[in-house]
Coordinates of N, CA and C in Angstrom, one line a residue:
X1 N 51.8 35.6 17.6 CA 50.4 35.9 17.7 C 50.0 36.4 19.1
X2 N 49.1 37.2 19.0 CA 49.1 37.7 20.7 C 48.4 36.9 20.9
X3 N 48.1 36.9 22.7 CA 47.4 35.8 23.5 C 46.9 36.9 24.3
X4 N 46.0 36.5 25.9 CA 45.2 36.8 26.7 C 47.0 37.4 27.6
X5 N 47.0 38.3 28.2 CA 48.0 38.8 28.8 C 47.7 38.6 30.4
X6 N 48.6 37.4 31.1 CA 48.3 37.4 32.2 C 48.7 38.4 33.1
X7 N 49.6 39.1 32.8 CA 50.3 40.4 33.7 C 48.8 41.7 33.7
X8 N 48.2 41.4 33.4 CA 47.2 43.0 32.9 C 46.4 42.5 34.4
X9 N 45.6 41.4 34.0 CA 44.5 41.3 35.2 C 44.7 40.0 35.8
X10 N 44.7 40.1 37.0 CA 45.5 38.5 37.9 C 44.1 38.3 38.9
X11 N 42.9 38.8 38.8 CA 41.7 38.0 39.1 C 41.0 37.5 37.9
X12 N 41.8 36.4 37.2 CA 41.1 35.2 36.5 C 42.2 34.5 36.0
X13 N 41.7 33.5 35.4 CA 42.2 32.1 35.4 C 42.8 31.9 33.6
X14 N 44.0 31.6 33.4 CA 44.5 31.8 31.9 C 44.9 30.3 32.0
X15 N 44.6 30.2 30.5 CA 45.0 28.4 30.3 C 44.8 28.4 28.7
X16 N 45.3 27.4 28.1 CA 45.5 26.9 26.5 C 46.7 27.7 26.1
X17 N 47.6 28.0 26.4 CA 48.4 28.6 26.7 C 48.6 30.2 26.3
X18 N 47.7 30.4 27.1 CA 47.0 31.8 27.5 C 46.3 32.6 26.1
X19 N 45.7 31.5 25.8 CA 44.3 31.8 24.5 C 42.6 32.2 25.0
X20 N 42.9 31.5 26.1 CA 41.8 31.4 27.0 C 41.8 31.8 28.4
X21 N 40.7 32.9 28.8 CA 40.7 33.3 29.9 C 39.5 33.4 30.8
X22 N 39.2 33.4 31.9 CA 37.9 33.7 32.4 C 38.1 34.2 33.7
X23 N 37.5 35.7 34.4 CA 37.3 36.4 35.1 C 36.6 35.1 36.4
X24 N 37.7 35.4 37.7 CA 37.3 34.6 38.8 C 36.9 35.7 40.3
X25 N 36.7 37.0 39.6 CA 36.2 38.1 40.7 C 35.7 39.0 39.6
X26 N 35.0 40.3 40.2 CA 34.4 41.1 39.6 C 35.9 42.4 40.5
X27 N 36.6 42.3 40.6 CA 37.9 42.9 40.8 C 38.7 43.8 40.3
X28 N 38.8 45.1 40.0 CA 39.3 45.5 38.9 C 41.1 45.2 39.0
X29 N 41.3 45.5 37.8 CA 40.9 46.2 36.5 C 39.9 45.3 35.7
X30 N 39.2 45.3 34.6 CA 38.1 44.8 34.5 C 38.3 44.4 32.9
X31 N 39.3 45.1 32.3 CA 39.6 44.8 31.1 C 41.0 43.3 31.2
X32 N 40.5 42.4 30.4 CA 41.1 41.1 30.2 C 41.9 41.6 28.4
X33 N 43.2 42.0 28.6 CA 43.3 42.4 27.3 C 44.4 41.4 26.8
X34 N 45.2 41.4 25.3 CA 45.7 40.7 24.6 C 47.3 41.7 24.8
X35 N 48.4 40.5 24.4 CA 49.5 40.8 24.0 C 50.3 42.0 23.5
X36 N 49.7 42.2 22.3 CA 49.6 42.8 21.1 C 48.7 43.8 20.8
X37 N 49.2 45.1 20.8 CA 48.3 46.9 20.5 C 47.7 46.5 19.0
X38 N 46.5 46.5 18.9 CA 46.2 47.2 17.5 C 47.4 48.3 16.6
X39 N 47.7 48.1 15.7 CA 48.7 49.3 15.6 C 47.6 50.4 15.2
X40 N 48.5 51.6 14.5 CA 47.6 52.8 14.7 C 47.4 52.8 13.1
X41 N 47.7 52.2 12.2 CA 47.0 52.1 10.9 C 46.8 50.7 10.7
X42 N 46.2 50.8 9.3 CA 45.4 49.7 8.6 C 44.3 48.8 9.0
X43 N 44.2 47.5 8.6 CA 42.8 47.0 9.1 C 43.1 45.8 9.6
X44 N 42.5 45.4 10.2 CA 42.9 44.7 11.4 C 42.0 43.8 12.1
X45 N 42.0 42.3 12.1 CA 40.8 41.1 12.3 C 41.3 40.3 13.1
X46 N 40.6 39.6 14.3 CA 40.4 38.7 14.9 C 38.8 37.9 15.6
X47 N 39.2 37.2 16.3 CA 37.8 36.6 16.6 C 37.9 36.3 18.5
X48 N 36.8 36.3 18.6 CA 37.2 35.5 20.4 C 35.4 35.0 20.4
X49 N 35.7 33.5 20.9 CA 34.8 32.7 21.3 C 34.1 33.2 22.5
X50 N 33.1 33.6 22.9 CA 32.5 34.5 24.0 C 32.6 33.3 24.7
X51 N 32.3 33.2 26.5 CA 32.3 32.8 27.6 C 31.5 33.9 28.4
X52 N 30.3 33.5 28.4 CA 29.2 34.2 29.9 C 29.1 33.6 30.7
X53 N 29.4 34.7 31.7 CA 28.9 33.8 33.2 C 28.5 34.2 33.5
X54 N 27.9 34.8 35.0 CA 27.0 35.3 35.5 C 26.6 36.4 35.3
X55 N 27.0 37.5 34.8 CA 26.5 39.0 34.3 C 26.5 39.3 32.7
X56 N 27.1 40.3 32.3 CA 26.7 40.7 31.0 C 28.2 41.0 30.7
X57 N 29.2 40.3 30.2 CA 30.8 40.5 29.4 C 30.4 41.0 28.2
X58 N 31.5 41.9 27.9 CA 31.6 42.1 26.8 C 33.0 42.4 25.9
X59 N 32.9 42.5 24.6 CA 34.0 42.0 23.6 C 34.3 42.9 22.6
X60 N 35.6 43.3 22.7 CA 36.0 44.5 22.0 C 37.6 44.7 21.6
X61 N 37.4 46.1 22.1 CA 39.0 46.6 22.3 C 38.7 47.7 23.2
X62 N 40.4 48.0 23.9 CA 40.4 48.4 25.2 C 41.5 48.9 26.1
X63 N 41.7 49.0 27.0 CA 43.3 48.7 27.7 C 42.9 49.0 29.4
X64 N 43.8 49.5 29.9 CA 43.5 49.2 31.5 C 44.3 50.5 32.1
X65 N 45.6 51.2 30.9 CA 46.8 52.1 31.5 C 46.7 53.3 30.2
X66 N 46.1 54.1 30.3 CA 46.8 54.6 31.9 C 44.9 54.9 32.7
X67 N 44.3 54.5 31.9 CA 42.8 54.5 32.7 C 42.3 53.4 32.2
X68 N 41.2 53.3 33.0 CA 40.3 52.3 32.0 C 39.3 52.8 31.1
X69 N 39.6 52.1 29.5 CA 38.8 52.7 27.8 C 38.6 51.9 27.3
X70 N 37.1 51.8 26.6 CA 37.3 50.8 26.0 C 35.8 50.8 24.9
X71 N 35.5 49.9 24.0 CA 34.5 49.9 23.2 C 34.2 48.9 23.0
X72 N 33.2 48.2 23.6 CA 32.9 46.9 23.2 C 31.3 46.5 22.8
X73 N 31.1 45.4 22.5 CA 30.1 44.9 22.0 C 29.6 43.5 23.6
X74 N 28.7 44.6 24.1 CA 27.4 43.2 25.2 C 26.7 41.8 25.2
X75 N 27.1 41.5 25.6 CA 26.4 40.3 25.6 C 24.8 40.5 25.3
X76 N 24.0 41.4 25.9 CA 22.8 42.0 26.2 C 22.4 42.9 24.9
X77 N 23.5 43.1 23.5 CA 23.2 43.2 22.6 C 22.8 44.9 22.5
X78 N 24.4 45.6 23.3 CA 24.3 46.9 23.2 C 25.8 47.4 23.1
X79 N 26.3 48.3 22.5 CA 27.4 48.9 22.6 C 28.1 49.8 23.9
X80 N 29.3 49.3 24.2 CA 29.7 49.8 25.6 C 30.8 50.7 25.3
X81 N 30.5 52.2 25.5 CA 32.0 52.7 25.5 C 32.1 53.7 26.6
X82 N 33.4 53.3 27.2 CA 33.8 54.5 28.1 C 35.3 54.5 28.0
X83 N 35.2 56.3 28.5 CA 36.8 56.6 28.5 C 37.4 57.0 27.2
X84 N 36.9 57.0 26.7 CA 37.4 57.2 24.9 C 36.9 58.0 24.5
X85 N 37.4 59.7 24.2 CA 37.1 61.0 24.2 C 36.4 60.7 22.5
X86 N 35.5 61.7 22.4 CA 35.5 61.7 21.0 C 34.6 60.2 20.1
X87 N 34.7 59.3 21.0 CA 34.1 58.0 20.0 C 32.5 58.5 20.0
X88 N 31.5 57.6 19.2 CA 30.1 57.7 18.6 C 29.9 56.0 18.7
X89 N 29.2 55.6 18.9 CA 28.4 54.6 18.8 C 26.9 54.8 18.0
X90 N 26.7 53.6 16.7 CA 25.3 53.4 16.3 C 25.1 52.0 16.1
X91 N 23.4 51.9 16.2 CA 23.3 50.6 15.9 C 22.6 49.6 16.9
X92 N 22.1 48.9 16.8 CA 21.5 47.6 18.0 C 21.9 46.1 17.6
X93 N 22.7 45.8 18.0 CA 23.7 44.5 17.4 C 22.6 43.6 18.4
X94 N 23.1 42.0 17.7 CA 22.1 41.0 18.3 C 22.7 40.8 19.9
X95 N 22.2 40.2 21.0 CA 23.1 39.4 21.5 C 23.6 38.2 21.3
X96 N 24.6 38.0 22.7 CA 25.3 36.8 22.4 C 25.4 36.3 23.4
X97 N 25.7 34.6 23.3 CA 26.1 34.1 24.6 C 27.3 32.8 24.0
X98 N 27.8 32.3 25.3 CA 28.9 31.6 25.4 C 28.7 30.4 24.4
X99 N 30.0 30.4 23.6 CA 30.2 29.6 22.0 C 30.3 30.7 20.6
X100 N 29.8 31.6 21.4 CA 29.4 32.4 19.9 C 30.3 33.3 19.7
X101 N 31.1 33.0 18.0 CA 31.9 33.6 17.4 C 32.3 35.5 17.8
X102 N 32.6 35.9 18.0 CA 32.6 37.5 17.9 C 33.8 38.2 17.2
X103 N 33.7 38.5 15.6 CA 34.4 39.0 15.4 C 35.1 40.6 14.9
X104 N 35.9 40.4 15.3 CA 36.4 42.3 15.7 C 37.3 42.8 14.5
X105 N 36.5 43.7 13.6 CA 37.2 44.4 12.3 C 37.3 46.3 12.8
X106 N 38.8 45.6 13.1 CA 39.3 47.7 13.6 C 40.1 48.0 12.3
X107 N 39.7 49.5 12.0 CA 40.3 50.3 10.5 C 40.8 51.1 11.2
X108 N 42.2 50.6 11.9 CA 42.7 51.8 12.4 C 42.9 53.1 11.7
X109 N 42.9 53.3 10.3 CA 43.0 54.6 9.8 C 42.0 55.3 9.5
X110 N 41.1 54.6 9.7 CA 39.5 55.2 9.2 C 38.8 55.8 11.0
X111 N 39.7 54.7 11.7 CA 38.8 55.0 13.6 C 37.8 54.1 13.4
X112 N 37.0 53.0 13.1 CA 36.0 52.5 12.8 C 36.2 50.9 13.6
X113 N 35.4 50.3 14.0 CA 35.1 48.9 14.8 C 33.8 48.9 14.4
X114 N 34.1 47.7 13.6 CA 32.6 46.5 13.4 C 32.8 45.3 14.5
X115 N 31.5 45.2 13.9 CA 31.6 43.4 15.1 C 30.7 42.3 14.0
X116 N 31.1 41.2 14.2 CA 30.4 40.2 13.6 C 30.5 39.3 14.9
X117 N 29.2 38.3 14.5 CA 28.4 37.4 15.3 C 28.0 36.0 14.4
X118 N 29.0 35.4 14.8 CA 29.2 33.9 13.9 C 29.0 34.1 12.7
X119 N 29.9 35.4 12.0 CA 29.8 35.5 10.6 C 29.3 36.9 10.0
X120 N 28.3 37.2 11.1 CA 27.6 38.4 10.4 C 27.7 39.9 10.9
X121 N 27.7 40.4 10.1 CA 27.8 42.1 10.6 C 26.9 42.4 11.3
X122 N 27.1 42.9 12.3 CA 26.2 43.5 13.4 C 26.1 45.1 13.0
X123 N 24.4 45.5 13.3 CA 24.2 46.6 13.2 C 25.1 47.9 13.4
X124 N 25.2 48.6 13.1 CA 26.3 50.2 13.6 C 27.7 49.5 13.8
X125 N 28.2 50.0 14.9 CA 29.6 49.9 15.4 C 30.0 51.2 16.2
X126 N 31.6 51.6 15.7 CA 32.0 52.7 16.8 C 32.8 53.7 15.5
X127 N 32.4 55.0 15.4 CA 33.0 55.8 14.8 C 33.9 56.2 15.5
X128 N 35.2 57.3 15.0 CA 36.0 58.5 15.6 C 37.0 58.2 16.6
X129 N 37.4 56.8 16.2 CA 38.5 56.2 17.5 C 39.5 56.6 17.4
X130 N 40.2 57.5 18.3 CA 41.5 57.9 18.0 C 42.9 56.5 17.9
X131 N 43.1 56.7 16.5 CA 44.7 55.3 17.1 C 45.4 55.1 17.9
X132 N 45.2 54.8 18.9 CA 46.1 54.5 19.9 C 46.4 53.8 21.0
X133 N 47.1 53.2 21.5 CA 47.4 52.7 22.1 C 46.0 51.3 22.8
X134 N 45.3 50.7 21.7 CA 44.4 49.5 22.6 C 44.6 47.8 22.2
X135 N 44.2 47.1 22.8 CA 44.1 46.2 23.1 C 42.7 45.3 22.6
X136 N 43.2 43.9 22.0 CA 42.1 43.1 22.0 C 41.3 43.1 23.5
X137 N 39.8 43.3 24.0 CA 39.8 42.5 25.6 C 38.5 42.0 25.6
X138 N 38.5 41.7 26.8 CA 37.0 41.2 27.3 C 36.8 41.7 28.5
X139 N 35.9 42.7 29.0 CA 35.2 42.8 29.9 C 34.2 42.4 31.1
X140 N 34.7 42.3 32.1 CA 34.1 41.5 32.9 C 34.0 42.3 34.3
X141 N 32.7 43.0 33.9 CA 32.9 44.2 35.5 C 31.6 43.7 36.8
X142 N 31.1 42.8 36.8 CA 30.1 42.5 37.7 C 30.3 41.1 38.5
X143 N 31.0 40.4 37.6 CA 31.1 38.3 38.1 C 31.8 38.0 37.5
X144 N 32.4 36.4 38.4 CA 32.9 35.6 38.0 C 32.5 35.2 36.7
X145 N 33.3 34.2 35.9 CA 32.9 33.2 35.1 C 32.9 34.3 33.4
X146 N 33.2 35.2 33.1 CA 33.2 35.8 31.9 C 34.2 35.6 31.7
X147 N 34.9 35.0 30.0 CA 35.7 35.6 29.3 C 35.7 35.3 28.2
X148 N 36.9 34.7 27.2 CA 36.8 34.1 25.9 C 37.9 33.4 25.6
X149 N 37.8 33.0 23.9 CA 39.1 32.0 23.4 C 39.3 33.3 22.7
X150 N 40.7 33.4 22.4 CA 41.3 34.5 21.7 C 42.0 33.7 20.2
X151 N 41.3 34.2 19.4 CA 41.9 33.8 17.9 C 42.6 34.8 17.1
X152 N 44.0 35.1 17.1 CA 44.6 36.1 16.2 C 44.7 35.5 14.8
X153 N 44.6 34.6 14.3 CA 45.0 33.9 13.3 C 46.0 32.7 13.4
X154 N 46.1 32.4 14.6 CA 46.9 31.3 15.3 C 46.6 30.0 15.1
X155 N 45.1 30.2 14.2 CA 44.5 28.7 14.0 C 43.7 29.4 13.2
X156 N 43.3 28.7 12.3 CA 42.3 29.0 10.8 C 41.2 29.9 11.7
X157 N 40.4 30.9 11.0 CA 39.5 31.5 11.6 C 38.2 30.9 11.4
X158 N 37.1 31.1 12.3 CA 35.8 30.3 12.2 C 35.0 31.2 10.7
X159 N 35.4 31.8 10.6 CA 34.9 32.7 9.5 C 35.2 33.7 8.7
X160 N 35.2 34.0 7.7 CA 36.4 34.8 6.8 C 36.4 36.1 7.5
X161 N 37.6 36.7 7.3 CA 37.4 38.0 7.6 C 37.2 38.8 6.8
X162 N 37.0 40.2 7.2 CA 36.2 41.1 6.2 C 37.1 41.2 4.9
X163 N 36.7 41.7 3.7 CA 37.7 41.7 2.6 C 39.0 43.1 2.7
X164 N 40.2 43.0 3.0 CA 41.3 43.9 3.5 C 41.5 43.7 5.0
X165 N 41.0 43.1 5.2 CA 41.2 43.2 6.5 C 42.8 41.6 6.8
X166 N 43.5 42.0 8.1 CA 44.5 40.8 8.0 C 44.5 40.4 9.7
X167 N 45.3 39.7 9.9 CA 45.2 39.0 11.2 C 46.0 40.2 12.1
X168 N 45.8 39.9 13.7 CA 46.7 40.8 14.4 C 47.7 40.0 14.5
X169 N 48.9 40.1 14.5 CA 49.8 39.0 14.7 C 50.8 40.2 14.5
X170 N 52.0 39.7 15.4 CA 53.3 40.1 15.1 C 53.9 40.7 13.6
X171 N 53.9 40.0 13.0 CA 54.6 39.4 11.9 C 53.9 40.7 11.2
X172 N 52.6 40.2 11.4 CA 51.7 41.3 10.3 C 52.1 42.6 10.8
X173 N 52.4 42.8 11.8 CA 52.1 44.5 12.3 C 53.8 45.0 11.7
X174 N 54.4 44.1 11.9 CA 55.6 44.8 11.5 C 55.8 44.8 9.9
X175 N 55.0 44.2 9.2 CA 54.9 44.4 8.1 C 54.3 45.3 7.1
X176 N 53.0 45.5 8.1 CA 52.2 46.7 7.5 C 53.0 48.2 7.9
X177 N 53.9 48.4 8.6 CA 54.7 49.4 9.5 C 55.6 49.4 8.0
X178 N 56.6 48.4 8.0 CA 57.5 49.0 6.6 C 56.7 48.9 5.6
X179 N 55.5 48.4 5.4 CA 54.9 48.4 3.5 C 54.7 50.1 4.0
X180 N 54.2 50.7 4.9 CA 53.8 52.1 4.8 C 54.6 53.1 4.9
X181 N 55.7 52.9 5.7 CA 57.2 53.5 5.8 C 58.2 53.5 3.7
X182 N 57.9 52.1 3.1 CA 58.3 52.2 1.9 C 57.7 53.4 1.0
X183 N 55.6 52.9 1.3 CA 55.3 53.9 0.1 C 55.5 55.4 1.1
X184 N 55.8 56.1 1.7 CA 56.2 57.5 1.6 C 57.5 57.6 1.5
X185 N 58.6 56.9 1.6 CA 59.7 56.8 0.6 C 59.4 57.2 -0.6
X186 N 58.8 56.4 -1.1 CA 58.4 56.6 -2.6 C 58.0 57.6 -2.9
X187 N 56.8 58.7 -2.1 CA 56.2 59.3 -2.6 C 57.1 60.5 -2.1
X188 N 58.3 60.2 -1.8 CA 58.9 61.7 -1.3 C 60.2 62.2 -2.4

């Protein structure tokens, strides 16, 4: 199951054995990302427990290398993307604050990221994501005290996930790699 990646950003604090993180500078790199790449197909669910602290974090996907990209969902209840050629954003999602569920439905084959909010679909999302190379994260570009609990399916989820959608986890990713490597077998 991926965790909070302490090697990515070393101004914050990792603990529960590195499920949980929280920004202790406004320091870059600024993305707090996970273990484990989204792969570049299928669908793909987790959750992270928000943590605000002093500014406006936000919760998504992302990475740090070879720039900093990313698409997330604000605390302040707006969509954040930079660095990511080609994406679209619609929609005015609610905000959020610290306890509150956020969960993250990427169709890697479709390019698409929803967000739910203790359950519920939030307005729009992010069109036209190219597959590649990102990361569960949390953003924390102003202060201390931002981050989250990271839930890949490591523990029952606070709320179902979307219908097709499956956990990020290891296990899964290498699985959905040969179910899709078999059917063009097949179809060849």
């Amino acid at each position: 199951y991926a965790t909070w990646n302490p090697l990515e950003r070393t101004a914050a604090t990792y603990s529960e054995a590195n499920l949980k993180v929280v920004s202790t500078s406004s320091a870059a790199p600024y993305n707090m990302t996970s273990t484990i790449q989204f792969p570049t197909t299928g669908k793909w669910y987790c959750e992270v427990e928000g943590i605000k602290g002093a500014s406006n974090p936000a919760i998504g996907m992302g990475n740090n290398i070879p720039s900093d990209q990313f698409a997330m969902y604000r605390t302040s209840g707006v969509y954040l993307n930079g660095g990511i050629s080609g994406i679209a954003s619609s929609g005015t999602p609610a905000t959020w604050t610290t306890g509150d569920i956020i969960g993250i439905a990427y169709d890697a084959s479709a390019g698409t990221l929803s967000f739910y909010k203790n359950g519920t679909l939030q307005s729009g999302g992010f069109t036209s994501i190219p597959a590649t190379g990102y990361f569960v994260a949390v953003r924390a570009d102003s202060a201390s005290g931002d981050g989250g609990y990271l839930n890949c399916g490591q523990r029952p989820f606070a709320y179902t996930p979307p219908t097709g959608y499956v956990r990020l986890n290891k296990v899964m990713c290498i699985w959905m790699q040969l179910h899709i490597q078999a059917q063009v077998h097949l179809y060849q």
